[in-house]
PDB file of C-alpha atoms and ligand atoms in Angstrom:
ATOM      1  CA  UNK H1212     136.484  90.843 128.221  1.00  0.00           C
ATOM      2  CA  UNK H1213     133.663  92.805 126.735  1.00  0.00           C
ATOM      3  CA  UNK H1214     135.346  95.760 126.699  1.00  0.00           C
ATOM      4  CA  UNK H1215     138.262  94.196 124.344  1.00  0.00           C
ATOM      5  CA  UNK H1216     135.881  93.151 121.958  1.00  0.00           C
ATOM      6  CA  UNK H1217     133.546  96.213 121.497  1.00  0.00           C
ATOM      7  CA  UNK H1218     136.820  97.832 120.955  1.00  0.00           C
ATOM      8  CA  UNK H1219     138.465  95.468 118.358  1.00  0.00           C
ATOM      9  CA  UNK H1220     134.493  95.511 117.028  1.00  0.00           C
ATOM     10  CA  UNK H1221     134.963  99.388 116.867  1.00  0.00           C
ATOM     11  CA  UNK H1222     138.581  99.850 115.788  1.00  0.00           C
ATOM     12  CA  UNK H1223     137.770  97.156 113.264  1.00  0.00           C
ATOM     13  CA  UNK H1224     134.980  99.568 111.665  1.00  0.00           C
ATOM     14  CA  UNK H1225     136.347 103.020 111.988  1.00  0.00           C
ATOM     15  CA  UNK H1226     139.763 100.823 109.694  1.00  0.00           C
ATOM     16  CA  UNK H1227     137.851  99.476 107.422  1.00  0.00           C
ATOM     17  CA  UNK H1228     135.290 101.797 106.605  1.00  0.00           C
ATOM     18  CA  UNK H1229     138.319 105.294 105.926  1.00  0.00           C
ATOM     19  CA  UNK H1230     139.802 102.851 103.846  1.00  0.00           C
ATOM     20  CA  UNK H1231     137.295 102.904 102.153  1.00  0.00           C
ATOM     21  CA  UNK H1232     137.429 105.959 101.146  1.00  0.00           C
ATOM     22  CA  UNK H1233     140.041 107.614 101.152  1.00  0.00           C
ATOM     23  CA  UNK H1234     141.418 110.039  98.891  1.00  0.00           C
ATOM     24  CA  UNK H1235     138.657 109.350  96.241  1.00  0.00           C
ATOM     25  CA  UNK H1236     138.978 111.525  94.052  1.00  0.00           C
ATOM     26  CA  UNK H1237     135.581 113.829  93.731  1.00  0.00           C
ATOM     27  CA  UNK H1238     134.024 115.727  90.648  1.00  0.00           C
ATOM     28  CA  UNK H1239     131.856 118.060  92.367  1.00  0.00           C
ATOM     29  CA  UNK H1240     128.647 118.495  90.477  1.00  0.00           C
ATOM     30  CA  UNK H1241     127.590 121.930  91.504  1.00  0.00           C
ATOM     31  CA  UNK H1242     130.316 123.825  91.609  1.00  0.00           C
ATOM     32  CA  UNK H1243     132.918 122.313  89.070  1.00  0.00           C
ATOM     33  CA  UNK H1244     135.501 121.593  90.845  1.00  0.00           C
ATOM     34  CA  UNK H1245     137.706 118.112  91.597  1.00  0.00           C
ATOM     35  CA  UNK H1246     138.012 117.127  95.380  1.00  0.00           C
ATOM     36  CA  UNK H1247     140.134 114.909  96.927  1.00  0.00           C
ATOM     37  CA  UNK H1248     138.031 113.875  99.694  1.00  0.00           C
ATOM     38  CA  UNK H1249     138.094 111.363 103.055  1.00  0.00           C
ATOM     39  CA  UNK H1250     135.303 110.344 105.281  1.00  0.00           C
ATOM     40  CA  UNK H1251     136.442 110.543 108.671  1.00  0.00           C
ATOM     41  CA  UNK H1252     134.255 108.840 111.642  1.00  0.00           C
ATOM     42  CA  UNK H1253     133.341 110.705 114.791  1.00  0.00           C
ATOM     43  CA  UNK H1254     130.616 108.180 115.955  1.00  0.00           C
ATOM     44  CA  UNK H1255     130.600 104.265 115.022  1.00  0.00           C
ATOM     45  CA  UNK H1256     129.176 104.015 111.177  1.00  0.00           C
ATOM     46  CA  UNK H1257     128.703 108.012 111.629  1.00  0.00           C
ATOM     47  CA  UNK H1258     131.442 111.230 110.095  1.00  0.00           C
ATOM     48  CA  UNK H1259     132.177 113.760 107.724  1.00  0.00           C
ATOM     49  CA  UNK H1260     133.783 114.325 104.683  1.00  0.00           C
ATOM     50  CA  UNK H1261     136.129 116.590 103.501  1.00  0.00           C
ATOM     51  CA  UNK H1262     136.987 117.881 100.226  1.00  0.00           C
ATOM     52  CA  UNK H1263     139.989 120.091  99.299  1.00  0.00           C
ATOM     53  CA  UNK H1264     140.596 121.989  95.607  1.00  0.00           C
ATOM     54  CA  UNK H1265     143.964 122.845  94.814  1.00  0.00           C
ATOM     55  CA  UNK H1266     145.063 125.367  91.554  1.00  0.00           C
ATOM     56  CA  UNK H1267     147.112 122.915  89.307  1.00  0.00           C
ATOM     57  CA  UNK H1268     151.322 123.677  89.072  1.00  0.00           C
ATOM     58  CA  UNK H1269     151.258 124.669  92.008  1.00  0.00           C
ATOM     59  CA  UNK H1270     155.244 124.566  93.393  1.00  0.00           C
ATOM     60  CA  UNK H1271     156.722 122.886  95.914  1.00  0.00           C
ATOM     61  CA  UNK H1272     156.789 125.539  99.367  1.00  0.00           C
ATOM     62  CA  UNK H1273     154.897 128.321  98.452  1.00  0.00           C
ATOM     63  CA  UNK H1274     151.497 129.626  99.810  1.00  0.00           C
ATOM     64  CA  UNK H1275     148.703 129.025  97.822  1.00  0.00           C
ATOM     65  CA  UNK H1276     144.034 128.902  97.917  1.00  0.00           C
ATOM     66  CA  UNK H1277     142.062 126.314  98.595  1.00  0.00           C
ATOM     67  CA  UNK H1278     138.705 125.374  97.982  1.00  0.00           C
ATOM     68  CA  UNK H1279     137.937 122.947 100.812  1.00  0.00           C
ATOM     69  CA  UNK H1280     133.773 121.352 101.520  1.00  0.00           C
ATOM     70  CA  UNK H1281     131.980 119.595 104.174  1.00  0.00           C
ATOM     71  CA  UNK H1282     130.108 117.148 104.262  1.00  0.00           C
ATOM     72  CA  UNK H1283     128.457 117.387 108.360  1.00  0.00           C
ATOM     73  CA  UNK H1284     125.667 115.486 109.643  1.00  0.00           C
ATOM     74  CA  UNK H1285     123.154 117.686 111.435  1.00  0.00           C
ATOM     75  CA  UNK H1286     124.286 116.296 114.947  1.00  0.00           C
ATOM     76  CA  UNK H1287     127.316 117.897 114.586  1.00  0.00           C
ATOM     77  CA  UNK H1288     126.789 121.084 117.269  1.00  0.00           C
ATOM     78  CA  UNK H1289     131.218 122.085 115.673  1.00  0.00           C
ATOM     79  CA  UNK H1290     133.520 120.639 113.471  1.00  0.00           C
ATOM     80  CA  UNK H1291     136.759 121.990 113.598  1.00  0.00           C
ATOM     81  CA  UNK H1292     139.899 120.895 110.694  1.00  0.00           C
ATOM     82  CA  UNK H1293     143.705 121.094 111.517  1.00  0.00           C
ATOM     83  CA  UNK H1294     145.753 121.715 108.497  1.00  0.00           C
ATOM     84  CA  UNK H1295     148.455 120.278 109.940  1.00  0.00           C
ATOM     85  CA  UNK H1296     147.160 117.235 112.062  1.00  0.00           C
ATOM     86  CA  UNK H1297     147.509 118.367 115.335  1.00  0.00           C
ATOM     87  CA  UNK H1298     145.800 120.785 117.086  1.00  0.00           C
ATOM     88  CA  UNK H1299     148.367 123.318 118.055  1.00  0.00           C
ATOM     89  CA  UNK H1300     150.160 126.203 116.238  1.00  0.00           C
ATOM     90  CA  UNK H1301     148.681 125.312 112.805  1.00  0.00           C
ATOM     91  CA  UNK H1302     145.426 127.063 111.005  1.00  0.00           C
ATOM     92  CA  UNK H1303     141.785 125.820 112.202  1.00  0.00           C
ATOM     93  CA  UNK H1304     138.928 125.772 110.553  1.00  0.00           C
ATOM     94  CA  UNK H1305     135.815 125.798 112.873  1.00  0.00           C
ATOM     95  CA  UNK H1306     132.558 125.874 110.997  1.00  0.00           C
ATOM     96  CA  UNK H1307     129.293 125.511 112.666  1.00  0.00           C
ATOM     97  CA  UNK H1308     125.185 126.336 112.272  1.00  0.00           C
ATOM     98  CA  UNK H1309     123.850 130.463 112.733  1.00  0.00           C
ATOM     99  CA  UNK H1310     120.562 131.089 114.341  1.00  0.00           C
ATOM    100  CA  UNK H1311     119.298 130.618 110.856  1.00  0.00           C
ATOM    101  CA  UNK H1312     120.887 127.773 110.086  1.00  0.00           C
ATOM    102  CA  UNK H1313     123.408 128.572 107.931  1.00  0.00           C
ATOM    103  CA  UNK H1314     127.399 127.762 108.185  1.00  0.00           C
ATOM    104  CA  UNK H1315     129.663 129.928 110.489  1.00  0.00           C
ATOM    105  CA  UNK H1316     133.907 129.525 109.332  1.00  0.00           C
ATOM    106  CA  UNK H1317     135.334 131.135 112.235  1.00  0.00           C
ATOM    107  CA  UNK H1318     139.422 131.091 111.295  1.00  0.00           C
ATOM    108  CA  UNK H1319     141.403 130.333 114.789  1.00  0.00           C
ATOM    109  CA  UNK H1320     144.523 129.369 116.454  1.00  0.00           C
ATOM    110  CA  UNK H1321     145.570 127.270 119.651  1.00  0.00           C
ATOM    111  CA  UNK H1322     148.863 127.931 120.846  1.00  0.00           C
ATOM    112  CA  UNK H1323     148.306 124.853 122.366  1.00  0.00           C
ATOM    113  CA  UNK H1324     145.861 122.224 123.444  1.00  0.00           C
ATOM    114  CA  UNK H1325     144.769 125.003 124.853  1.00  0.00           C
ATOM    115  CA  UNK H1326     140.886 127.460 123.739  1.00  0.00           C
ATOM    116  CA  UNK H1327     142.275 128.638 120.415  1.00  0.00           C
ATOM    117  CA  UNK H1328     142.183 132.230 118.896  1.00  0.00           C
ATOM    118  CA  UNK H1329     140.578 133.926 116.056  1.00  0.00           C
ATOM    119  CA  UNK H1330     143.240 133.754 113.213  1.00  0.00           C
ATOM    120  CA  UNK H1331     143.356 136.539 111.320  1.00  0.00           C
ATOM    121  CA  UNK H1332     146.179 135.525 108.355  1.00  0.00           C
ATOM    122  CA  UNK H1333     143.284 132.974 107.079  1.00  0.00           C
ATOM    123  CA  UNK H1334     140.806 134.282 105.473  1.00  0.00           C
ATOM    124  CA  UNK H1335     137.281 132.681 103.939  1.00  0.00           C
ATOM    125  CA  UNK H1336     134.911 133.366 101.457  1.00  0.00           C
ATOM    126  CA  UNK H1337     131.568 131.228 101.589  1.00  0.00           C
ATOM    127  CA  UNK H1338     130.610 130.422  98.636  1.00  0.00           C
ATOM    128  CA  UNK H1339     126.461 130.242  97.585  1.00  0.00           C
ATOM    129  CA  UNK H1340     126.584 127.674  95.806  1.00  0.00           C
ATOM    130  CA  UNK H1341     128.093 124.121  96.673  1.00  0.00           C
ATOM    131  CA  UNK H1342     126.386 125.470 100.516  1.00  0.00           C
ATOM    132  CA  UNK H1343     123.685 123.574 101.291  1.00  0.00           C
ATOM    133  CA  UNK H1344     121.717 121.782 103.700  1.00  0.00           C
ATOM    134  CA  UNK H1345     118.388 119.090 103.881  1.00  0.00           C
ATOM    135  CA  UNK H1346     116.668 116.630 106.668  1.00  0.00           C
ATOM    136  CA  UNK H1347     120.397 114.574 107.379  1.00  0.00           C
ATOM    137  CA  UNK H1348     123.686 117.708 106.678  1.00  0.00           C
ATOM    138  CA  UNK H1349     124.705 120.595 106.271  1.00  0.00           C
ATOM    139  CA  UNK H1350     127.519 120.964 103.287  1.00  0.00           C
ATOM    140  CA  UNK H1351     129.672 123.887 103.360  1.00  0.00           C
ATOM    141  CA  UNK H1352     132.086 125.031 100.679  1.00  0.00           C
ATOM    142  CA  UNK H1353     134.108 128.199 100.702  1.00  0.00           C
ATOM    143  CA  UNK H1354     137.882 129.343  99.644  1.00  0.00           C
ATOM    144  CA  UNK H1355     140.269 129.912 102.414  1.00  0.00           C
ATOM    145  CA  UNK H1356     143.972 132.127 101.642  1.00  0.00           C
ATOM    146  CA  UNK H1357     146.687 130.880 104.741  1.00  0.00           C
ATOM    147  CA  UNK H1358     145.681 127.577 105.074  1.00  0.00           C
ATOM    148  CA  UNK H1359     148.351 125.979 102.914  1.00  0.00           C
ATOM    149  CA  UNK H1360     151.398 128.172 104.722  1.00  0.00           C
ATOM    150  CA  UNK H1361     151.449 129.346 108.415  1.00  0.00           C
ATOM    151  CA  UNK H1362     154.822 130.801 110.455  1.00  0.00           C
ATOM    152  CA  UNK H1363     155.762 128.993 113.480  1.00  0.00           C
ATOM    153  CA  UNK H1364     156.286 130.224 116.945  1.00  0.00           C
ATOM    154  CA  UNK H1365     159.771 130.603 115.727  1.00  0.00           C
ATOM    155  CA  UNK H1366     159.581 133.155 112.526  1.00  0.00           C
ATOM    156  CA  UNK H1367     160.151 129.975 109.837  1.00  0.00           C
ATOM    157  CA  UNK H1368     157.582 129.281 107.358  1.00  0.00           C
ATOM    158  CA  UNK H1369     155.029 125.806 107.239  1.00  0.00           C
ATOM    159  CA  UNK H1370     153.905 124.833 103.673  1.00  0.00           C
ATOM    160  CA  UNK H1371     151.112 121.749 102.885  1.00  0.00           C
ATOM    161  CA  UNK H1372     152.703 119.679  99.900  1.00  0.00           C
ATOM    162  CA  UNK H1373     150.297 120.699  97.114  1.00  0.00           C
ATOM    163  CA  UNK H1374     151.759 117.060  95.563  1.00  0.00           C
ATOM    164  CA  UNK H1375     151.363 114.691  98.233  1.00  0.00           C
ATOM    165  CA  UNK H1376     149.030 113.093 101.405  1.00  0.00           C
ATOM    166  CA  UNK H1377     149.033 115.630 104.558  1.00  0.00           C
ATOM    167  CA  UNK H1378     148.433 114.961 107.824  1.00  0.00           C
ATOM    168  CA  UNK H1379     144.712 117.135 108.343  1.00  0.00           C
ATOM    169  CA  UNK H1380     143.287 116.655 111.823  1.00  0.00           C
ATOM    170  CA  UNK H1381     139.963 116.940 112.745  1.00  0.00           C
ATOM    171  CA  UNK H1382     137.893 117.560 115.935  1.00  0.00           C
ATOM    172  CA  UNK H1383     134.355 117.948 116.245  1.00  0.00           C
ATOM    173  CA  UNK H1384     131.616 118.954 119.698  1.00  0.00           C
ATOM    174  CA  UNK H1385     127.512 117.891 119.052  1.00  0.00           C
ATOM    175  CA  UNK H1386     127.166 121.239 120.625  1.00  0.00           C
ATOM    176  CA  UNK H1387     126.724 124.648 119.171  1.00  0.00           C
ATOM    177  CA  UNK H1388     129.573 127.352 120.418  1.00  0.00           C
ATOM    178  CA  UNK H1389     126.955 129.455 123.079  1.00  0.00           C
ATOM    179  CA  UNK H1390     127.224 133.052 120.284  1.00  0.00           C
ATOM    180  CA  UNK H1391     126.539 130.967 117.142  1.00  0.00           C
ATOM    181  CA  UNK H1392     125.997 134.692 115.089  1.00  0.00           C
ATOM    182  CA  UNK H1393     129.387 135.580 115.800  1.00  0.00           C
ATOM    183  CA  UNK H1394     132.682 134.293 114.480  1.00  0.00           C
ATOM    184  CA  UNK H1395     133.882 135.041 117.116  1.00  0.00           C
ATOM    185  CA  UNK H1396     132.725 132.445 119.939  1.00  0.00           C
ATOM    186  CA  UNK H1397     133.593 130.890 122.231  1.00  0.00           C
ATOM    187  CA  UNK H1398     133.459 127.000 121.469  1.00  0.00           C
ATOM    188  CA  UNK H1399     132.728 124.470 124.147  1.00  0.00           C
ATOM    189  CA  UNK H1400     135.830 121.665 123.881  1.00  0.00           C
ATOM    190  CA  UNK H1401     135.642 118.252 121.365  1.00  0.00           C
ATOM    191  CA  UNK H1402     134.489 115.615 122.321  1.00  0.00           C
ATOM    192  CA  UNK H1403     136.593 113.901 119.201  1.00  0.00           C
ATOM    193  CA  UNK H1404     139.576 114.316 117.076  1.00  0.00           C
ATOM    194  CA  UNK H1405     141.282 112.287 114.994  1.00  0.00           C
ATOM    195  CA  UNK H1406     143.348 112.353 111.916  1.00  0.00           C
ATOM    196  CA  UNK H1407     144.343 111.419 108.544  1.00  0.00           C
ATOM    197  CA  UNK H1408     146.214 111.878 105.421  1.00  0.00           C
ATOM    198  CA  UNK H1409     144.883 113.961 102.816  1.00  0.00           C
ATOM    199  CA  UNK H1410     146.327 113.232  99.241  1.00  0.00           C
ATOM    200  CA  UNK H1411     146.561 116.804  97.842  1.00  0.00           C
ATOM    201  CA  UNK H1412     148.090 115.626  94.137  1.00  0.00           C
ATOM    202  CA  UNK H1413     143.967 114.350  93.398  1.00  0.00           C
ATOM    203  CA  UNK H1414     143.147 118.014  94.048  1.00  0.00           C
ATOM    204  CA  UNK H1415     144.443 119.990  91.554  1.00  0.00           C
ATOM    205  CA  UNK H1416     142.548 121.667  88.920  1.00  0.00           C
ATOM    206  CA  UNK H1417     143.797 123.047  86.005  1.00  0.00           C
ATOM    207  CA  UNK H1418     140.759 125.683  85.591  1.00  0.00           C
ATOM    208  CA  UNK H1419     140.967 126.729  89.805  1.00  0.00           C
ATOM    209  CA  UNK H1420     140.844 130.301  89.180  1.00  0.00           C
ATOM    210  CA  UNK H1421     138.012 131.017  86.822  1.00  0.00           C
ATOM    211  CA  UNK H1422     136.203 128.564  88.951  1.00  0.00           C
ATOM    212  CA  UNK H1423     136.746 129.584  92.178  1.00  0.00           C
ATOM    213  CA  UNK H1424     136.231 134.142  90.498  1.00  0.00           C
ATOM    214  CA  UNK H1425     132.905 132.466  89.559  1.00  0.00           C
ATOM    215  CA  UNK H1426     131.761 131.030  92.687  1.00  0.00           C
ATOM    216  CA  UNK H1427     132.636 133.993  94.499  1.00  0.00           C
ATOM    217  CA  UNK H1428     130.779 135.934  92.006  1.00  0.00           C
ATOM    218  CA  UNK H1429     127.931 134.574  93.301  1.00  0.00           C
ATOM    219  CA  UNK H1430     127.286 132.826  89.813  1.00  0.00           C
TER     220      UNK H1430
HETATM  221  C1  NAG I1234     121.990 115.365 101.596  1.00  0.00           C
HETATM  222  O1  NAG I1234     122.736 116.351 101.472  1.00  0.00           O
HETATM  223  C2  NAG I1234     124.510 115.885 101.310  1.00  0.00           C
HETATM  224  C3  NAG I1234     125.296 116.974 101.628  1.00  0.00           C
HETATM  225  O2  NAG I1234     124.863 118.008 100.987  1.00  0.00           O
HETATM  226  C4  NAG I1234     124.071 114.755 101.012  1.00  0.00           C
HETATM  227  O3  NAG I1234     125.932 114.028 100.183  1.00  0.00           O
HETATM  228  C5  NAG I1234     123.145 113.706 100.547  1.00  0.00           C
HETATM  229  O4  NAG I1234     123.543 113.308  99.708  1.00  0.00           O
HETATM  230  C6  NAG I1234     122.114 114.798 100.678  1.00  0.00           C
HETATM  231  N1  NAG I1234     120.890 113.922 100.902  1.00  0.00           N
HETATM  232  C7  NAG I1234     119.611 113.546 100.107  1.00  0.00           C
HETATM  233  C8  NAG I1234     118.906 112.034 101.256  1.00  0.00           C
HETATM  234  O5  NAG I1234     119.623 114.000  99.647  1.00  0.00           O
END
């Protein structure tokens, strides 16, 4: 009885908070990029904000760059994104903080529900602008080359839609990796995972290339 009540309440809280924030358009004052933004809960009333920005005018079924921005509560040890909405066989973006409290981005790939390995077909450039922390949150902003398309085991190409919704997933653990200064550190297994539908049509930026060039040069 108590369990039923508890789960009912949890479901109500989760669904309400998630839908209230779904695919908000966020104009980032720091970077100048427009992001499509989703707030995903990993515990009751506490979530991670994931934002995606892409170039305008991208053709469907092509590879394109993306900027990812995440706002993460300080109690998160590592937080990961699966670009195709589940853990196996798609680019994984795993993030944590090193011993200097700076974000580390680790590119991974999992052949199944097993420990993900390093993945060289996605590369990240962490931007100084849009990467910061305070008493409650840490935030990273990074370019990813190779997150929106990949090759399956059978050699087929997969592409995320630049115009519509893409199912993405997250995973979270309260524990940091054992060697936080190394992007290839082993990572403790996740506690919670979930997925959402990320609308990329609201993420298009006309001046994406110019802004990314400025951000990459550290200005
Ligand atoms: C702390 O930083 C996060 C991430 O940048 C931001 O969203 C939040 O508003 C900040 N909180 C305060 C109190 O400044």
